[in-house]
Amino acid sequence: MQEITQLHAIFDRTRGYINSFMGVIQPIIDAATDEHTRLYYHHILEEEEQRMGRLQELVPHLEKLSSGKSLDQLSDRDLSQMLSDVNLERFGLHNFREHLELSLYEFKDDETRQLLDGMREKTHTDYLTVKEIMANMSQRFSDAAHPDLTDHDEGHDIHQVDHLKASASAPHGVASVIKHSAPAVSGKKGLTVGSLKGM
């Protein structure tokens, strides 16, 4: 049950981070003088709002599991749904970290940048922890398949990049930010969100 307690703490913390982040970027949307900036940050805001909606259901469920029955007592269907939800939020942590990185190119005041960078660092650590927990849980509960736990950071080691320094020296504005794209899909067959729901 320690893993479930860890997951609960991580995703509960993430809810707080998302609230803070949305409070930081909403004024940009409200004050945007061009449509590109408004749409860019509105898109990010909508993604995080959708994720917040999922977390509002997942966090209480994990809290209940952490103080109740063990995972071994869950039905296959309930276990599959829980693993599916957690794996989806693992991707959510990765995307949230990238949203925080992108926002560092917009903000130039030290206080906001330190806040965003602190959330980014902790989110990255949480992402790796959830990835490890998912690997351990899938080995225990999956006989045939394991989740594709690619961290989507090939060629992008977060600890080799000083994002505060890199974004501070970059040209100001959204148009100068590196293109935000979805990670490449691995050809390996694994335990995915779709396959979990089909179990």
Coordinates of N, CA and C in Angstrom, one line a residue:
M1 N 0.8 -1.2 0.0 CA 0.0 0.0 0.0 C 0.9 1.3 0.0
Q2 N 2.2 1.1 0.2 CA 3.1 2.3 0.2 C 3.0 3.0 -1.1
E3 N 3.0 2.2 -2.2 CA 2.9 2.7 -3.5 C 1.7 3.6 -3.8
I4 N 0.6 3.1 -3.3 CA -0.7 3.9 -3.4 C -0.6 5.2 -2.6
T5 N 0.0 5.1 -1.4 CA 0.1 6.3 -0.6 C 1.0 7.3 -1.3
Q6 N 2.1 6.8 -2.0 CA 3.0 7.7 -2.7 C 2.3 8.4 -3.9
L7 N 1.5 7.5 -4.6 CA 0.8 8.1 -5.8 C -0.2 9.1 -5.3
H8 N -0.9 8.9 -4.2 CA -1.9 9.8 -3.7 C -1.2 11.1 -3.4
A9 N 0.0 11.1 -2.7 CA 0.7 12.3 -2.3 C 1.2 13.1 -3.6
I10 N 1.7 12.3 -4.6 CA 2.1 13.0 -5.8 C 1.0 13.7 -6.5
F11 N -0.1 13.0 -6.7 CA -1.2 13.6 -7.5 C -1.9 14.7 -6.7
D12 N -1.9 14.6 -5.4 CA -2.5 15.6 -4.6 C -1.7 16.9 -4.7
R13 N -0.3 16.7 -4.6 CA 0.6 17.9 -4.8 C 0.4 18.5 -6.2
T14 N 0.2 17.6 -7.2 CA 0.1 18.1 -8.6 C -1.1 19.0 -8.7
R15 N -2.2 18.6 -8.0 CA -3.4 19.5 -8.1 C -3.1 20.9 -7.6
G16 N -2.4 21.0 -6.5 CA -2.0 22.3 -6.0 C -1.1 23.1 -7.0
Y17 N -0.2 22.3 -7.7 CA 0.7 23.0 -8.7 C -0.1 23.5 -9.8
I18 N -1.1 22.6 -10.3 CA -1.9 23.0 -11.5 C -2.7 24.3 -11.1
N19 N -3.3 24.4 -9.9 CA -4.0 25.6 -9.5 C -3.1 26.8 -9.5
S20 N -1.9 26.7 -9.0 CA -0.9 27.8 -9.0 C -0.6 28.2 -10.4
F21 N -0.3 27.2 -11.3 CA 0.1 27.4 -12.7 C -1.0 28.1 -13.4
M22 N -2.3 27.7 -13.3 CA -3.4 28.3 -14.0 C -3.5 29.8 -13.5
G23 N -3.3 30.0 -12.2 CA -3.4 31.4 -11.8 C -2.3 32.3 -12.4
V24 N -1.1 31.7 -12.7 CA -0.1 32.4 -13.3 C -0.3 32.7 -14.8
I25 N -0.9 31.8 -15.5 CA -1.1 32.0 -17.0 C -2.4 32.7 -17.4
Q26 N -3.4 32.6 -16.5 CA -4.7 33.3 -16.8 C -4.5 34.8 -17.1
P27 N -3.7 35.5 -16.4 CA -3.5 36.9 -16.7 C -2.9 37.1 -18.1
I28 N -2.1 36.2 -18.5 CA -1.5 36.3 -19.9 C -2.6 36.2 -20.9
I29 N -3.5 35.3 -20.7 CA -4.6 35.1 -21.6 C -5.5 36.4 -21.6
D30 N -5.8 36.9 -20.4 CA -6.7 38.0 -20.3 C -6.1 39.3 -20.9
A31 N -4.8 39.4 -20.9 CA -4.1 40.6 -21.3 C -3.5 40.4 -22.7
A32 N -3.7 39.3 -23.4 CA -3.1 39.0 -24.7 C -3.4 40.1 -25.7
T33 N -2.4 40.6 -26.4 CA -2.7 41.6 -27.4 C -2.7 41.0 -28.8
D34 N -2.4 39.7 -28.9 CA -2.5 39.1 -30.2 C -3.1 37.7 -30.0
E35 N -3.8 37.2 -31.1 CA -4.5 36.0 -31.0 C -3.6 34.8 -30.8
H36 N -2.4 34.8 -31.3 CA -1.5 33.7 -31.2 C -1.2 33.4 -29.7
T37 N -0.8 34.5 -29.0 CA -0.5 34.3 -27.6 C -1.7 33.8 -26.8
R38 N -2.9 34.4 -27.1 CA -4.1 34.1 -26.4 C -4.4 32.6 -26.6
L39 N -4.4 32.2 -27.8 CA -4.8 30.8 -28.2 C -3.7 29.8 -27.6
Y40 N -2.5 30.2 -27.7 CA -1.4 29.3 -27.2 C -1.6 29.0 -25.7
Y41 N -1.8 30.0 -24.9 CA -1.9 29.8 -23.4 C -3.3 29.3 -23.1
H42 N -4.3 29.6 -23.9 CA -5.6 29.1 -23.6 C -5.6 27.6 -23.8
H43 N -4.9 27.1 -24.9 CA -4.8 25.7 -25.1 C -4.1 25.0 -23.9
I44 N -3.0 25.5 -23.4 CA -2.3 25.0 -22.3 C -3.3 24.9 -21.1
L45 N -4.0 26.0 -20.9 CA -4.9 26.1 -19.7 C -6.0 25.1 -19.8
E46 N -6.6 24.9 -21.0 CA -7.6 23.9 -21.2 C -7.1 22.5 -20.9
E47 N -5.9 22.2 -21.3 CA -5.3 20.8 -21.1 C -5.2 20.6 -19.6
E48 N -4.7 21.6 -18.9 CA -4.5 21.5 -17.4 C -5.9 21.4 -16.7
E49 N -6.9 22.1 -17.2 CA -8.2 22.1 -16.6 C -8.8 20.7 -16.8
Q50 N -8.6 20.1 -17.9 CA -9.1 18.7 -18.1 C -8.3 17.7 -17.2
R51 N -7.1 17.9 -17.1 CA -6.3 17.1 -16.2 C -6.8 17.2 -14.7
M52 N -7.1 18.5 -14.3 CA -7.5 18.7 -13.0 C -8.8 18.0 -12.7
G53 N -9.7 17.9 -13.7 CA -11.0 17.2 -13.6 C -10.7 15.7 -13.3
R54 N -9.7 15.2 -14.0 CA -9.4 13.7 -13.8 C -8.8 13.5 -12.4
L55 N -8.0 14.4 -12.0 CA -7.3 14.3 -10.7 C -8.3 14.5 -9.6
Q56 N -9.4 15.3 -9.8 CA -10.4 15.4 -8.7 C -11.1 14.1 -8.5
E57 N -11.1 13.2 -9.4 CA -11.7 11.9 -9.2 C -10.6 10.9 -8.7
L58 N -9.4 11.0 -9.3 CA -8.4 10.0 -9.0 C -7.9 10.1 -7.6
V59 N -7.6 11.3 -7.1 CA -7.0 11.6 -5.8 C -7.8 11.0 -4.7
P60 N -9.1 11.3 -4.6 CA -9.9 10.7 -3.5 C -10.0 9.1 -3.6
H61 N -10.0 8.6 -4.8 CA -10.0 7.2 -5.0 C -8.7 6.6 -4.5
L62 N -7.5 7.2 -4.8 CA -6.3 6.7 -4.2 C -6.2 6.8 -2.7
E63 N -6.8 7.9 -2.2 CA -6.8 8.1 -0.7 C -7.6 7.0 -0.1
K64 N -8.7 6.6 -0.7 CA -9.6 5.5 -0.2 C -8.8 4.2 -0.2
L65 N -8.1 4.0 -1.3 CA -7.4 2.7 -1.5 C -6.2 2.6 -0.5
S66 N -5.6 3.8 -0.2 CA -4.4 3.7 0.7 C -4.8 3.5 2.1
S67 N -6.1 3.7 2.5 CA -6.5 3.4 3.8 C -7.5 2.3 3.9
G68 N -7.7 1.6 2.8 CA -8.6 0.5 2.8 C -8.0 -0.8 2.4
K69 N -8.6 -1.5 1.5 CA -8.2 -2.9 1.1 C -6.9 -2.8 0.2
S70 N -6.2 -3.9 0.2 CA -4.9 -4.0 -0.5 C -5.3 -4.2 -2.0
L71 N -4.3 -3.9 -2.9 CA -4.5 -4.1 -4.3 C -4.8 -5.5 -4.7
D72 N -4.3 -6.5 -3.9 CA -4.6 -7.9 -4.2 C -6.1 -8.2 -4.0
Q73 N -6.8 -7.3 -3.3 CA -8.3 -7.6 -3.0 C -9.1 -6.9 -4.1
L74 N -8.5 -6.1 -5.0 CA -9.3 -5.4 -6.0 C -9.7 -6.4 -7.1
S75 N -10.8 -6.3 -7.7 CA -11.2 -7.1 -8.8 C -10.3 -6.8 -10.0
D76 N -10.1 -7.7 -11.0 CA -9.3 -7.4 -12.1 C -9.7 -6.1 -12.8
R77 N -11.0 -5.9 -12.9 CA -11.6 -4.7 -13.6 C -11.2 -3.5 -12.9
D78 N -11.3 -3.5 -11.5 CA -11.0 -2.3 -10.7 C -9.5 -2.0 -10.8
L79 N -8.7 -3.1 -10.7 CA -7.2 -2.9 -10.8 C -6.8 -2.4 -12.1
S80 N -7.4 -2.9 -13.2 CA -7.1 -2.5 -14.5 C -7.5 -1.0 -14.7
Q81 N -8.6 -0.6 -14.2 CA -9.0 0.8 -14.3 C -8.1 1.7 -13.5
M82 N -7.7 1.3 -12.3 CA -6.8 2.1 -11.5 C -5.4 2.3 -12.2
L83 N -4.9 1.2 -12.7 CA -3.6 1.2 -13.5 C -3.7 2.1 -14.7
S84 N -4.8 2.0 -15.4 CA -5.1 2.9 -16.6 C -5.1 4.3 -16.2
D85 N -5.8 4.7 -15.1 CA -5.9 6.1 -14.7 C -4.5 6.6 -14.3
V86 N -3.8 5.8 -13.5 CA -2.4 6.2 -13.1 C -1.5 6.4 -14.3
N87 N -1.5 5.5 -15.2 CA -0.7 5.6 -16.4 C -1.0 6.8 -17.2
L88 N -2.3 7.2 -17.3 CA -2.7 8.4 -18.0 C -2.1 9.6 -17.3
E89 N -2.2 9.6 -16.0 CA -1.7 10.8 -15.2 C -0.1 10.8 -15.2
R90 N 0.5 9.7 -15.5 CA 2.0 9.7 -15.7 C 2.3 10.6 -16.9
F91 N 1.5 10.3 -18.0 CA 1.7 11.2 -19.2 C 1.4 12.6 -18.9
G92 N 0.3 12.8 -18.0 CA -0.1 14.2 -17.6 C 1.1 14.9 -16.9
L93 N 1.8 14.2 -16.1 CA 2.9 14.8 -15.4 C 4.0 15.2 -16.4
H94 N 4.3 14.4 -17.4 CA 5.3 14.7 -18.4 C 4.8 16.0 -19.1
N95 N 3.6 16.0 -19.5 CA 3.1 17.2 -20.3 C 3.1 18.5 -19.4
F96 N 2.7 18.3 -18.1 CA 2.7 19.5 -17.2 C 4.1 20.0 -17.1
R97 N 5.1 19.1 -16.9 CA 6.5 19.6 -16.8 C 6.8 20.4 -18.1
E98 N 6.4 19.9 -19.2 CA 6.7 20.7 -20.5 C 6.0 22.0 -20.5
H99 N 4.8 22.0 -20.0 CA 4.1 23.3 -20.0 C 4.8 24.3 -19.1
L100 N 5.3 23.8 -18.0 CA 6.1 24.7 -17.0 C 7.4 25.2 -17.7
E101 N 8.0 24.3 -18.4 CA 9.3 24.7 -19.2 C 9.0 25.7 -20.2
L102 N 7.9 25.5 -21.0 CA 7.5 26.5 -22.0 C 7.2 27.9 -21.4
S103 N 6.6 27.9 -20.2 CA 6.2 29.1 -19.6 C 7.4 29.9 -19.1
L104 N 8.5 29.2 -18.9 CA 9.7 29.9 -18.4 C 10.2 30.9 -19.5
Y105 N 9.8 30.6 -20.8 CA 10.3 31.5 -21.8 C 9.5 32.8 -21.9
E106 N 8.3 32.8 -21.2 CA 7.4 34.0 -21.2 C 7.7 34.9 -20.0
F107 N 8.0 34.4 -18.9 CA 8.1 35.2 -17.7 C 9.6 35.6 -17.4
K108 N 9.7 36.8 -17.1 CA 11.1 37.4 -16.8 C 11.3 37.8 -15.4
D109 N 10.3 37.9 -14.6 CA 10.5 38.3 -13.2 C 11.0 37.1 -12.4
D110 N 12.0 37.4 -11.5 CA 12.6 36.3 -10.8 C 11.7 35.5 -9.9
E111 N 10.7 36.2 -9.2 CA 9.8 35.5 -8.3 C 9.0 34.4 -9.1
T112 N 8.4 34.8 -10.2 CA 7.6 33.9 -11.0 C 8.4 32.7 -11.5
R113 N 9.6 33.1 -12.0 CA 10.5 32.1 -12.6 C 10.9 31.1 -11.6
Q114 N 11.2 31.5 -10.4 CA 11.6 30.6 -9.4 C 10.5 29.6 -9.0
L115 N 9.3 30.2 -8.9 CA 8.1 29.4 -8.6 C 7.9 28.3 -9.7
L116 N 7.9 28.7 -11.0 CA 7.7 27.8 -12.1 C 8.8 26.7 -12.1
D117 N 10.1 27.2 -11.9 CA 11.2 26.2 -12.0 C 11.1 25.2 -10.9
G118 N 10.7 25.7 -9.7 CA 10.6 24.7 -8.5 C 9.5 23.7 -8.8
M119 N 8.4 24.1 -9.4 CA 7.3 23.2 -9.7 C 7.8 22.2 -10.8
R120 N 8.5 22.8 -11.8 CA 9.1 21.9 -12.9 C 10.0 20.8 -12.4
E121 N 10.9 21.2 -11.5 CA 11.9 20.2 -10.9 C 11.1 19.1 -10.1
K122 N 10.2 19.5 -9.3 CA 9.5 18.5 -8.5 C 8.6 17.7 -9.3
T123 N 8.0 18.3 -10.4 CA 7.1 17.5 -11.3 C 7.9 16.5 -12.0
H124 N 9.1 16.8 -12.4 CA 10.0 15.8 -13.1 C 10.3 14.7 -12.2
T125 N 10.7 15.0 -10.9 CA 10.9 13.9 -9.9 C 9.7 13.0 -9.7
D126 N 8.5 13.7 -9.6 CA 7.3 12.9 -9.4 C 7.0 12.0 -10.6
Y127 N 7.3 12.6 -11.8 CA 7.1 11.8 -13.0 C 7.9 10.5 -13.0
L128 N 9.2 10.6 -12.7 CA 10.1 9.5 -12.6 C 9.6 8.5 -11.5
T129 N 9.1 9.0 -10.4 CA 8.7 8.1 -9.3 C 7.4 7.3 -9.8
V130 N 6.5 8.0 -10.4 CA 5.3 7.3 -10.9 C 5.7 6.3 -12.0
K131 N 6.6 6.6 -12.8 CA 7.1 5.7 -13.8 C 7.6 4.4 -13.2
E132 N 8.4 4.6 -12.1 CA 9.0 3.4 -11.4 C 7.9 2.6 -10.7
I133 N 7.0 3.3 -10.1 CA 5.9 2.6 -9.4 C 5.1 1.8 -10.4
M134 N 4.8 2.4 -11.6 CA 4.0 1.7 -12.6 C 4.8 0.5 -13.1
A135 N 6.1 0.6 -13.2 CA 6.9 -0.6 -13.7 C 6.8 -1.7 -12.6
N136 N 6.9 -1.4 -11.4 CA 6.8 -2.4 -10.3 C 5.4 -3.0 -10.2
M137 N 4.4 -2.2 -10.3 CA 3.1 -2.7 -10.2 C 2.7 -3.6 -11.4
S138 N 3.2 -3.2 -12.6 CA 2.8 -4.0 -13.8 C 3.5 -5.3 -13.8
Q139 N 4.7 -5.4 -13.2 CA 5.4 -6.7 -13.0 C 4.6 -7.6 -12.1
R140 N 4.0 -7.0 -11.0 CA 3.3 -7.8 -10.0 C 1.9 -8.3 -10.6
F141 N 1.3 -7.4 -11.4 CA -0.1 -7.7 -11.7 C -0.4 -8.0 -13.2
S142 N 0.7 -8.0 -14.0 CA 0.5 -8.4 -15.4 C 1.3 -9.6 -15.8
D143 N 0.7 -10.6 -16.2 CA 1.4 -11.8 -16.6 C 2.0 -11.8 -18.0
A144 N 1.2 -11.1 -18.8 CA 1.5 -11.1 -20.3 C 2.2 -9.9 -20.8
A145 N 1.9 -8.7 -20.3 CA 2.4 -7.5 -20.9 C 2.8 -6.5 -19.9
H146 N 3.7 -5.6 -20.3 CA 4.1 -4.5 -19.4 C 3.9 -3.2 -20.0
P147 N 3.6 -2.2 -19.3 CA 3.4 -0.9 -19.9 C 4.6 -0.3 -20.6
D148 N 4.4 0.4 -21.6 CA 5.5 1.1 -22.3 C 5.8 2.3 -21.5
L149 N 6.9 2.2 -20.7 CA 7.2 3.3 -19.7 C 8.3 4.2 -20.3
T150 N 8.4 4.4 -21.6 CA 9.3 5.3 -22.2 C 9.1 6.7 -21.5
D151 N 10.2 7.3 -21.2 CA 10.0 8.6 -20.5 C 9.9 9.8 -21.4
H152 N 10.0 9.5 -22.7 CA 9.8 10.5 -23.8 C 10.8 11.7 -23.7
D153 N 11.9 11.4 -23.0 CA 12.9 12.5 -22.9 C 14.2 12.1 -23.5
E154 N 14.2 11.3 -24.5 CA 15.4 10.9 -25.2 C 16.0 12.2 -25.8
G155 N 17.3 12.3 -25.5 CA 18.0 13.5 -26.0 C 17.6 14.8 -25.2
H156 N 16.9 14.6 -24.1 CA 16.5 15.8 -23.3 C 16.6 15.5 -21.9
D157 N 17.8 15.4 -21.4 CA 18.0 15.2 -19.9 C 17.8 16.5 -19.2
I158 N 16.7 16.5 -18.4 CA 16.3 17.7 -17.7 C 17.4 18.2 -16.8
H159 N 18.3 17.3 -16.3 CA 19.3 17.7 -15.4 C 20.6 18.2 -16.1
Q160 N 20.6 18.1 -17.4 CA 21.7 18.7 -18.2 C 21.4 20.0 -18.8
V161 N 20.2 20.5 -18.5 CA 19.7 21.8 -19.1 C 19.3 22.7 -17.9
D162 N 19.9 23.9 -17.9 CA 19.5 24.9 -16.9 C 18.4 25.7 -17.6
H163 N 17.2 25.3 -17.3 CA 16.1 26.0 -18.0 C 15.9 27.4 -17.7
L164 N 16.2 27.8 -16.4 CA 16.1 29.2 -16.0 C 17.1 30.0 -16.9
K165 N 18.3 29.5 -17.1 CA 19.3 30.2 -17.8 C 19.0 30.2 -19.3
A166 N 18.6 29.1 -19.8 CA 18.2 28.9 -21.2 C 17.1 29.8 -21.6
S167 N 16.0 29.9 -20.8 CA 14.9 30.7 -21.1 C 15.1 32.1 -20.9
A168 N 16.0 32.5 -20.0 CA 16.3 33.9 -19.7 C 17.1 34.5 -20.9
S169 N 17.9 33.7 -21.6 CA 18.7 34.2 -22.7 C 17.9 34.1 -24.0
A170 N 16.8 33.4 -24.0 CA 16.0 33.3 -25.3 C 15.2 34.6 -25.6
P171 N 14.9 34.8 -26.9 CA 14.1 35.9 -27.2 C 12.8 35.8 -26.5
H172 N 12.2 37.0 -26.1 CA 11.0 37.0 -25.3 C 9.8 36.7 -26.2
G173 N 8.8 36.0 -25.7 CA 7.6 35.8 -26.4 C 7.3 34.4 -26.8
V174 N 6.1 34.1 -27.0 CA 5.7 32.7 -27.3 C 6.2 32.3 -28.7
A175 N 6.3 33.2 -29.6 CA 6.6 32.8 -31.0 C 8.1 32.2 -31.0
S176 N 8.9 32.6 -30.1 CA 10.3 32.1 -30.1 C 10.5 30.8 -29.4
V177 N 9.4 30.3 -28.8 CA 9.5 29.0 -28.0 C 9.6 27.8 -29.0
I178 N 10.4 26.9 -28.6 CA 10.6 25.7 -29.3 C 9.2 25.0 -29.5
K179 N 9.0 24.5 -30.7 CA 7.7 23.9 -31.0 C 7.3 22.8 -30.0
H180 N 6.1 22.9 -29.5 CA 5.6 21.9 -28.5 C 4.9 20.8 -29.3
S181 N 5.5 19.6 -29.3 CA 4.9 18.5 -30.1 C 4.8 17.3 -29.2
A182 N 3.9 16.4 -29.7 CA 3.6 15.1 -29.0 C 4.8 14.2 -29.1
P183 N 5.1 13.4 -28.1 CA 6.2 12.5 -28.2 C 6.0 11.4 -29.2
A184 N 7.1 10.9 -29.8 CA 6.9 9.8 -30.8 C 6.4 8.6 -30.1
V185 N 5.6 7.9 -30.9 CA 5.0 6.6 -30.3 C 6.0 5.5 -30.6
S186 N 6.3 4.7 -29.6 CA 7.1 3.6 -29.8 C 6.4 2.5 -30.5
G187 N 7.2 1.7 -31.3 CA 6.6 0.6 -32.0 C 6.4 -0.6 -31.1
K188 N 6.9 -0.6 -29.9 CA 6.8 -1.8 -29.1 C 5.4 -1.9 -28.5
K189 N 5.0 -3.2 -28.5 CA 3.7 -3.5 -27.9 C 3.8 -3.5 -26.4
G190 N 3.0 -2.9 -25.7 CA 3.1 -2.9 -24.2 C 1.7 -2.7 -23.6
L191 N 1.7 -2.6 -22.3 CA 0.5 -2.4 -21.6 C 0.2 -0.9 -21.6
T192 N -0.8 -0.6 -22.4 CA -1.2 0.8 -22.6 C -2.5 1.1 -22.0
V193 N -2.8 2.4 -22.0 CA -4.1 2.8 -21.4 C -5.2 2.1 -22.1
G194 N -5.2 2.0 -23.5 CA -6.2 1.3 -24.2 C -6.3 -0.2 -23.9
S195 N -5.1 -0.8 -23.8 CA -5.1 -2.2 -23.6 C -5.6 -2.5 -22.1
L196 N -5.2 -1.6 -21.2 CA -5.7 -1.8 -19.8 C -7.2 -1.8 -19.8
K197 N -7.8 -0.8 -20.5 CA -9.3 -0.7 -20.4 C -9.9 -1.9 -21.1
G198 N -9.2 -2.5 -22.0 CA -9.8 -3.7 -22.7 C -9.6 -5.0 -21.9
M199 N -8.9 -4.9 -20.8 CA -8.7 -6.1 -20.0 C -9.9 -6.6 -19.3

